[in-house]
Every structure is written in C-alpha cells, then in structure tokens.
mmCIF file of C-alpha atoms in Angstrom:
data_model
loop_
_atom_site.group_PDB
_atom_site.id
_atom_site.type_symbol
_atom_site.label_atom_id
_atom_site.label_comp_id
_atom_site.label_asym_id
_atom_site.label_seq_id
_atom_site.Cartn_x
_atom_site.Cartn_y
_atom_site.Cartn_z
ATOM 1 C CA ALA A 721 -4.037 10.824 -15.669
ATOM 2 C CA GLN A 722 -4.557 8.875 -12.463
ATOM 3 C CA LYS A 723 -3.033 5.385 -12.513
ATOM 4 C CA ILE A 724 -5.741 3.866 -10.381
ATOM 5 C CA THR A 725 -9.218 5.162 -10.133
ATOM 6 C CA GLN A 726 -11.799 4.093 -7.481
ATOM 7 C CA THR A 727 -15.126 5.956 -8.170
ATOM 8 C CA GLN A 728 -16.935 4.511 -5.164
ATOM 9 C CA PRO A 729 -16.115 6.572 -2.067
ATOM 10 C CA GLY A 730 -18.452 4.585 -0.028
ATOM 11 C CA MET A 731 -20.436 1.275 -0.323
ATOM 12 C CA PHE A 732 -22.931 -0.534 1.791
ATOM 13 C CA VAL A 733 -23.920 -4.156 1.708
ATOM 14 C CA GLN A 734 -26.204 -6.421 3.722
ATOM 15 C CA GLU A 735 -24.385 -9.073 5.628
ATOM 16 C CA LYS A 736 -24.089 -12.454 3.591
ATOM 17 C CA GLU A 737 -24.735 -10.558 0.307
ATOM 18 C CA ALA A 738 -22.084 -10.201 -2.204
ATOM 19 C CA VAL A 739 -20.361 -6.770 -3.140
ATOM 20 C CA THR A 740 -18.326 -5.521 -6.146
ATOM 21 C CA LEU A 741 -15.758 -2.740 -5.518
ATOM 22 C CA ASP A 742 -14.777 -1.052 -8.754
ATOM 23 C CA CYS A 743 -11.105 -0.221 -9.847
ATOM 24 C CA THR A 744 -9.909 0.998 -13.303
ATOM 25 C CA TYR A 745 -6.328 1.398 -14.162
ATOM 26 C CA ASP A 746 -4.224 3.263 -16.725
ATOM 27 C CA THR A 747 -0.814 1.972 -18.058
ATOM 28 C CA SER A 748 1.084 1.479 -21.236
ATOM 29 C CA ASP A 749 3.285 -1.203 -19.671
ATOM 30 C CA PRO A 750 2.333 -4.545 -21.086
ATOM 31 C CA SER A 751 3.699 -6.235 -17.846
ATOM 32 C CA TYR A 752 1.859 -5.094 -14.682
ATOM 33 C CA GLY A 753 0.431 -6.392 -11.556
ATOM 34 C CA LEU A 754 -2.804 -5.546 -9.674
ATOM 35 C CA PHE A 755 -3.523 -5.924 -6.045
ATOM 36 C CA TRP A 756 -6.344 -5.300 -3.547
ATOM 37 C CA TYR A 757 -5.670 -4.401 0.028
ATOM 38 C CA LYS A 758 -8.125 -3.890 3.189
ATOM 39 C CA GLN A 759 -7.290 -1.329 5.611
ATOM 40 C CA PRO A 760 -9.214 -1.469 8.866
ATOM 41 C CA SER A 761 -9.155 1.484 11.242
ATOM 42 C CA SER A 762 -5.908 0.136 12.837
ATOM 43 C CA GLY A 763 -4.083 1.460 9.706
ATOM 44 C CA GLU A 764 -2.548 -1.770 8.606
ATOM 45 C CA MET A 765 -2.893 -2.697 4.988
ATOM 46 C CA ILE A 766 -3.856 -6.131 4.615
ATOM 47 C CA PHE A 767 -3.140 -7.998 1.402
ATOM 48 C CA LEU A 768 -6.264 -9.603 -0.211
ATOM 49 C CA ILE A 769 -5.576 -10.761 -3.774
ATOM 50 C CA TYR A 770 -3.254 -10.401 -6.672
ATOM 51 C CA GLN A 771 -3.513 -10.462 -10.570
ATOM 52 C CA GLY A 772 -0.814 -10.401 -13.047
ATOM 53 C CA SER A 773 -1.406 -8.753 -16.398
ATOM 54 C CA TYR A 774 -0.562 -12.105 -18.161
ATOM 55 C CA ASP A 775 -2.659 -14.315 -16.056
ATOM 56 C CA GLN A 776 -5.340 -16.026 -18.091
ATOM 57 C CA GLN A 777 -7.695 -16.799 -15.218
ATOM 58 C CA ASN A 778 -9.282 -14.403 -12.726
ATOM 59 C CA ALA A 779 -7.602 -14.610 -9.342
ATOM 60 C CA THR A 780 -9.593 -15.956 -6.479
ATOM 61 C CA GLU A 781 -8.549 -16.120 -2.648
ATOM 62 C CA GLY A 782 -11.514 -17.455 -0.524
ATOM 63 C CA ARG A 783 -14.418 -15.273 -0.482
ATOM 64 C CA TYR A 784 -12.344 -12.675 -2.656
ATOM 65 C CA SER A 785 -12.179 -12.796 -6.474
ATOM 66 C CA LEU A 786 -10.727 -10.246 -8.928
ATOM 67 C CA ASN A 787 -12.938 -9.804 -11.929
ATOM 68 C CA PHE A 788 -9.965 -8.815 -14.523
ATOM 69 C CA GLN A 789 -11.112 -7.131 -17.802
ATOM 70 C CA LYS A 790 -7.931 -6.404 -19.541
ATOM 71 C CA ALA A 791 -9.478 -4.553 -22.680
ATOM 72 C CA ARG A 792 -11.444 -2.358 -20.309
ATOM 73 C CA LYS A 793 -8.634 -1.939 -17.847
ATOM 74 C CA SER A 794 -10.677 -2.753 -14.877
ATOM 75 C CA ALA A 795 -9.916 -4.906 -12.035
ATOM 76 C CA ASN A 796 -12.901 -5.064 -9.687
ATOM 77 C CA LEU A 797 -12.988 -6.896 -6.451
ATOM 78 C CA VAL A 798 -15.904 -9.027 -5.694
ATOM 79 C CA ILE A 799 -16.380 -10.108 -2.002
ATOM 80 C CA SER A 800 -18.906 -13.079 -1.674
ATOM 81 C CA ALA A 801 -20.872 -13.724 1.711
ATOM 82 C CA SER A 802 -19.959 -10.280 3.309
ATOM 83 C CA GLN A 803 -19.207 -10.363 6.940
ATOM 84 C CA LEU A 804 -19.314 -7.511 9.606
ATOM 85 C CA GLY A 805 -15.648 -7.849 9.833
ATOM 86 C CA ASP A 806 -15.419 -6.825 6.092
ATOM 87 C CA SER A 807 -16.086 -3.151 7.192
ATOM 88 C CA ALA A 808 -13.200 -1.317 6.291
ATOM 89 C CA MET A 809 -11.410 0.783 3.614
ATOM 90 C CA TYR A 810 -10.441 -1.152 0.404
ATOM 91 C CA PHE A 811 -7.705 -0.025 -1.832
ATOM 92 C CA CYS A 812 -6.783 -1.137 -5.289
ATOM 93 C CA ALA A 813 -2.997 -0.745 -6.402
ATOM 94 C CA MET A 814 -1.025 -1.252 -9.563
ATOM 95 C CA ARG A 815 2.690 -2.110 -9.885
ATOM 96 C CA GLU A 816 4.092 -1.525 -13.481
ATOM 97 C CA SER A 817 6.674 -3.826 -14.745
ATOM 98 C CA LEU A 818 9.146 -6.005 -12.795
ATOM 99 C CA ASN A 819 11.588 -3.133 -12.692
ATOM 100 C CA THR A 820 10.066 -0.957 -10.395
ATOM 101 C CA GLY A 821 10.133 -3.168 -7.242
ATOM 102 C CA ASN A 822 7.505 -2.608 -4.784
ATOM 103 C CA GLN A 823 6.579 0.758 -6.042
ATOM 104 C CA PHE A 824 2.688 0.799 -6.061
ATOM 105 C CA TYR A 825 0.257 3.275 -7.190
ATOM 106 C CA PHE A 826 -2.773 3.281 -5.049
ATOM 107 C CA GLY A 827 -6.291 4.484 -5.483
ATOM 108 C CA THR A 828 -8.214 6.851 -3.152
ATOM 109 C CA GLY A 829 -9.908 3.707 -1.610
ATOM 110 C CA THR A 830 -13.738 2.764 -1.118
ATOM 111 C CA SER A 831 -15.040 2.467 2.365
ATOM 112 C CA LEU A 832 -17.191 -0.575 2.743
ATOM 113 C CA THR A 833 -19.798 -0.878 5.576
ATOM 114 C CA VAL A 834 -21.502 -4.253 6.258
ATOM 115 C CA ILE A 835 -25.016 -3.769 7.691
ATOM 116 C CA PRO A 836 -26.351 -6.503 9.970
ATOM 117 C CA ASP B 1398 6.227 -14.743 13.903
ATOM 118 C CA ALA B 1399 6.324 -10.937 14.298
ATOM 119 C CA GLY B 1400 5.029 -9.066 11.530
ATOM 120 C CA VAL B 1401 6.322 -5.621 10.230
ATOM 121 C CA THR B 1402 6.638 -3.523 13.180
ATOM 122 C CA GLN B 1403 6.993 0.249 13.184
ATOM 123 C CA SER B 1404 7.699 2.867 15.886
ATOM 124 C CA PRO B 1405 6.608 5.151 17.354
ATOM 125 C CA THR B 1406 2.838 4.472 16.605
ATOM 126 C CA HIS B 1407 1.782 8.222 17.163
ATOM 127 C CA LEU B 1408 3.696 11.066 17.561
ATOM 128 C CA ILE B 1409 3.239 14.897 17.485
ATOM 129 C CA LYS B 1410 5.699 17.222 16.068
ATOM 130 C CA THR B 1411 6.165 21.112 15.658
ATOM 131 C CA ARG B 1412 6.709 22.680 12.205
ATOM 132 C CA GLY B 1413 10.415 22.957 11.486
ATOM 133 C CA GLN B 1414 11.427 19.835 13.485
ATOM 134 C CA HIS B 1415 13.065 16.789 12.505
ATOM 135 C CA VAL B 1416 11.316 13.162 12.857
ATOM 136 C CA THR B 1417 12.733 9.696 12.639
ATOM 137 C CA LEU B 1418 10.389 6.827 12.027
ATOM 138 C CA ARG B 1419 11.408 3.053 12.459
ATOM 139 C CA CYS B 1420 10.543 -0.061 10.743
ATOM 140 C CA SER B 1421 11.452 -3.746 11.469
ATOM 141 C CA PRO B 1422 10.605 -6.155 8.437
ATOM 142 C CA ILE B 1423 9.355 -9.660 8.877
ATOM 143 C CA SER B 1424 12.470 -11.789 9.716
ATOM 144 C CA GLY B 1425 14.267 -12.724 6.390
ATOM 145 C CA HIS B 1426 12.690 -10.017 4.336
ATOM 146 C CA LYS B 1427 15.285 -7.965 2.540
ATOM 147 C CA SER B 1428 13.226 -5.311 0.931
ATOM 148 C CA VAL B 1429 11.583 -2.447 2.882
ATOM 149 C CA SER B 1430 9.208 0.263 1.447
ATOM 150 C CA TRP B 1431 7.863 3.439 2.797
ATOM 151 C CA TYR B 1432 4.543 5.120 1.913
ATOM 152 C CA GLN B 1433 2.899 8.206 3.177
ATOM 153 C CA GLN B 1434 -0.899 8.131 3.508
ATOM 154 C CA VAL B 1435 -2.514 11.680 3.881
ATOM 155 C CA LEU B 1436 -6.104 11.550 5.420
ATOM 156 C CA GLY B 1437 -8.672 10.463 2.926
ATOM 157 C CA GLN B 1438 -6.130 9.256 0.323
ATOM 158 C CA GLY B 1439 -4.379 6.268 -0.801
ATOM 159 C CA PRO B 1440 -0.840 5.582 0.180
ATOM 160 C CA GLN B 1441 1.872 7.383 -1.962
ATOM 161 C CA PHE B 1442 5.127 5.660 -2.513
ATOM 162 C CA ILE B 1443 8.271 7.345 -0.855
ATOM 163 C CA PHE B 1444 11.218 4.945 -0.937
ATOM 164 C CA GLN B 1445 12.327 1.453 -1.343
ATOM 165 C CA TYR B 1446 15.424 -0.150 0.059
ATOM 166 C CA TYR B 1447 16.736 -3.605 -0.926
ATOM 167 C CA GLU B 1448 19.860 -5.337 0.442
ATOM 168 C CA LYS B 1449 20.758 -1.941 2.045
ATOM 169 C CA GLU B 1450 20.689 0.104 -1.125
ATOM 170 C CA GLU B 1451 18.191 2.628 -2.380
ATOM 171 C CA ARG B 1452 16.235 1.006 -5.295
ATOM 172 C CA GLY B 1453 13.396 3.338 -5.777
ATOM 173 C CA ARG B 1454 12.374 6.958 -4.779
ATOM 174 C CA GLY B 1455 8.805 8.583 -5.197
ATOM 175 C CA ASN B 1456 8.160 12.247 -5.975
ATOM 176 C CA PHE B 1457 9.212 13.572 -2.398
ATOM 177 C CA PRO B 1458 11.376 16.596 -1.612
ATOM 178 C CA ASP B 1459 14.894 16.049 -0.326
ATOM 179 C CA ARG B 1460 13.588 16.702 3.274
ATOM 180 C CA PHE B 1461 12.749 12.994 3.101
ATOM 181 C CA SER B 1462 15.494 10.702 3.405
ATOM 182 C CA ALA B 1463 15.867 7.007 4.368
ATOM 183 C CA ARG B 1464 18.468 4.029 5.036
ATOM 184 C CA GLN B 1465 18.477 0.438 5.647
ATOM 185 C CA PHE B 1466 20.696 -1.130 8.193
ATOM 186 C CA PRO B 1467 22.610 -4.477 7.921
ATOM 187 C CA ASN B 1468 19.852 -6.356 9.917
ATOM 188 C CA TYR B 1469 17.358 -5.014 7.239
ATOM 189 C CA SER B 1470 15.365 -2.758 9.523
ATOM 190 C CA SER B 1471 14.909 0.899 8.258
ATOM 191 C CA GLU B 1472 14.580 4.452 9.223
ATOM 192 C CA LEU B 1473 12.714 7.226 7.448
ATOM 193 C CA ASN B 1474 13.785 10.835 8.439
ATOM 194 C CA VAL B 1475 11.996 13.877 7.500
ATOM 195 C CA ASN B 1476 13.698 17.311 7.977
ATOM 196 C CA ALA B 1477 12.122 20.787 8.277
ATOM 197 C CA LEU B 1478 8.475 19.342 9.015
ATOM 198 C CA LEU B 1479 5.609 21.047 7.352
ATOM 199 C CA LEU B 1480 1.832 20.917 8.404
ATOM 200 C CA GLY B 1481 1.480 18.974 5.161
ATOM 201 C CA ASP B 1482 3.642 16.358 6.313
ATOM 202 C CA SER B 1483 0.785 15.143 8.768
ATOM 203 C CA ALA B 1484 -0.020 11.617 7.667
ATOM 204 C CA LEU B 1485 0.212 7.892 8.408
ATOM 205 C CA TYR B 1486 3.618 6.540 7.448
ATOM 206 C CA LEU B 1487 3.435 2.917 6.370
ATOM 207 C CA CYS B 1488 6.228 0.631 6.035
ATOM 208 C CA ALA B 1489 6.060 -2.705 3.910
ATOM 209 C CA SER B 1490 8.459 -5.495 3.615
ATOM 210 C CA SER B 1491 8.754 -8.288 1.130
ATOM 211 C CA LEU B 1492 11.041 -11.211 0.760
ATOM 212 C CA GLU B 1493 12.887 -9.997 -2.477
ATOM 213 C CA TYR B 1494 12.879 -6.837 -4.617
ATOM 214 C CA THR B 1495 9.769 -7.341 -6.305
ATOM 215 C CA GLY B 1496 7.071 -9.363 -4.308
ATOM 216 C CA ASN B 1497 3.620 -10.388 -4.921
ATOM 217 C CA THR B 1498 2.930 -10.625 -1.324
ATOM 218 C CA ILE B 1499 4.008 -7.585 0.397
ATOM 219 C CA TYR B 1500 3.352 -7.144 4.161
ATOM 220 C CA PHE B 1501 2.553 -3.805 5.827
ATOM 221 C CA GLY B 1502 2.946 -2.444 9.213
ATOM 222 C CA GLU B 1503 0.163 -0.558 11.224
ATOM 223 C CA GLY B 1504 2.043 2.616 10.387
ATOM 224 C CA SER B 1505 3.287 5.743 12.498
ATOM 225 C CA TRP B 1506 0.838 8.427 12.797
ATOM 226 C CA LEU B 1507 2.492 11.764 12.569
ATOM 227 C CA THR B 1508 0.888 15.025 13.335
ATOM 228 C CA VAL B 1509 2.702 18.259 12.653
ATOM 229 C CA VAL B 1510 1.290 21.450 14.645
#
C-alpha cells in the first residue's frame, strides 16, 4: 500500500483565492510526522509546514495551514490568498517514528497553477 | 549563509558508466540524506548519513553507495548506470539525525543515454 497518496495531479486556483491540496497517509506507527514541500521548476524542495502525530493543534505557517484529521488519516494543505509565485509542485511527505531519521515517504505530488 | 549546495547541476552519462554526485550541507549540519526523484514522481529515499556513519538505506541496489566526509559533505556514487537511473538526485541536510526542518539542495539532474 502507498504510504502517501495525493489524488490531485493538477489544480488551478484564481489569484487571491484559497486552495486545498489533498493528502492521505497510511501507517500503523503511533508516532509520525507529516510534511509539505513546494518544488518550483528549479528542483529545490522548499519546506512549508510540519505536523506531528501528537500535536493537538493544526499547524500554521503564514498563509499555509495543515488540516490534520487523524482518524481519517488525512493531512491536507490549505493555502490562503494564493499568489502567482505559489505555482509549483507540492509534495506531502511522512516520516514514521523518531528512529528513521530523515527517511521520508513522499507522495506523487500536485501541480498547482495560480491564474491571474 | 549558503544553503545546501550540490554539484554538478546537470550531467549526461552513458549506460554502464559511473557517476559521483556531491553535496555540501548547510554549515553546522551533521546529517545528509540522498533522494532520487524520477520524472513525474515524488522523491525516494536512498541514504542517510549522520556523523559520518550510514544511518539509513532505502530500497536501492548495491550499485548505489555513498559516504560522508569529516567536514560533513557527502558523495553519492552510482556504478554501472542504467537508463532508469535518469533522475533528479536531491541532497537534504539537517542539524541532527532527526529534524523537523530539513533543507534540500536544488539537485543534480542526471541523464543516462
């Protein structure tokens, strides 16, 4: 089974609107971390936001928030007030337990296009 | 401060050849991880090195090897290249073995012909 599933290959959003990128995960480990990265065409993966499995509150970082629904095993990324510079690939990733260091499982990504 | 730097940025190799990719982590970072990203896919974990020791290995054949030097920079070596090794190779660094903030370089684009 896939550890991380991103079902939206491509998404379009109007500038200044909000958009939600979906991510579901599969793990039996009670301790895990969920991450979102942005990858522009240059190739670099840019860290956006982190959510720990024991965190009670949903993570927020500026215009990014993570809608964490543990029972549904979903960790959707919400981008508010979209900007043209948000156009990029977005990857959801998971790390299982603290003993696996920085071994991440990534999804296949969602390509976001912001329309002026 | 310099971020994670990787070299070369682009290279073309022939099947059967060997390639060495290099990574310099952010100053002070002791952990380096390597990922392979095939076109249209998410990155796949290859190796993690921490304090010059291998601390994790993904599901890759023995043709893939790596090492970390005393200054924490790292090399990824791939022998007997196959067409399927064509990918973006990403290096990531963090301060410690497990980090919630991991910084990636821009990657090395490898094409095998």
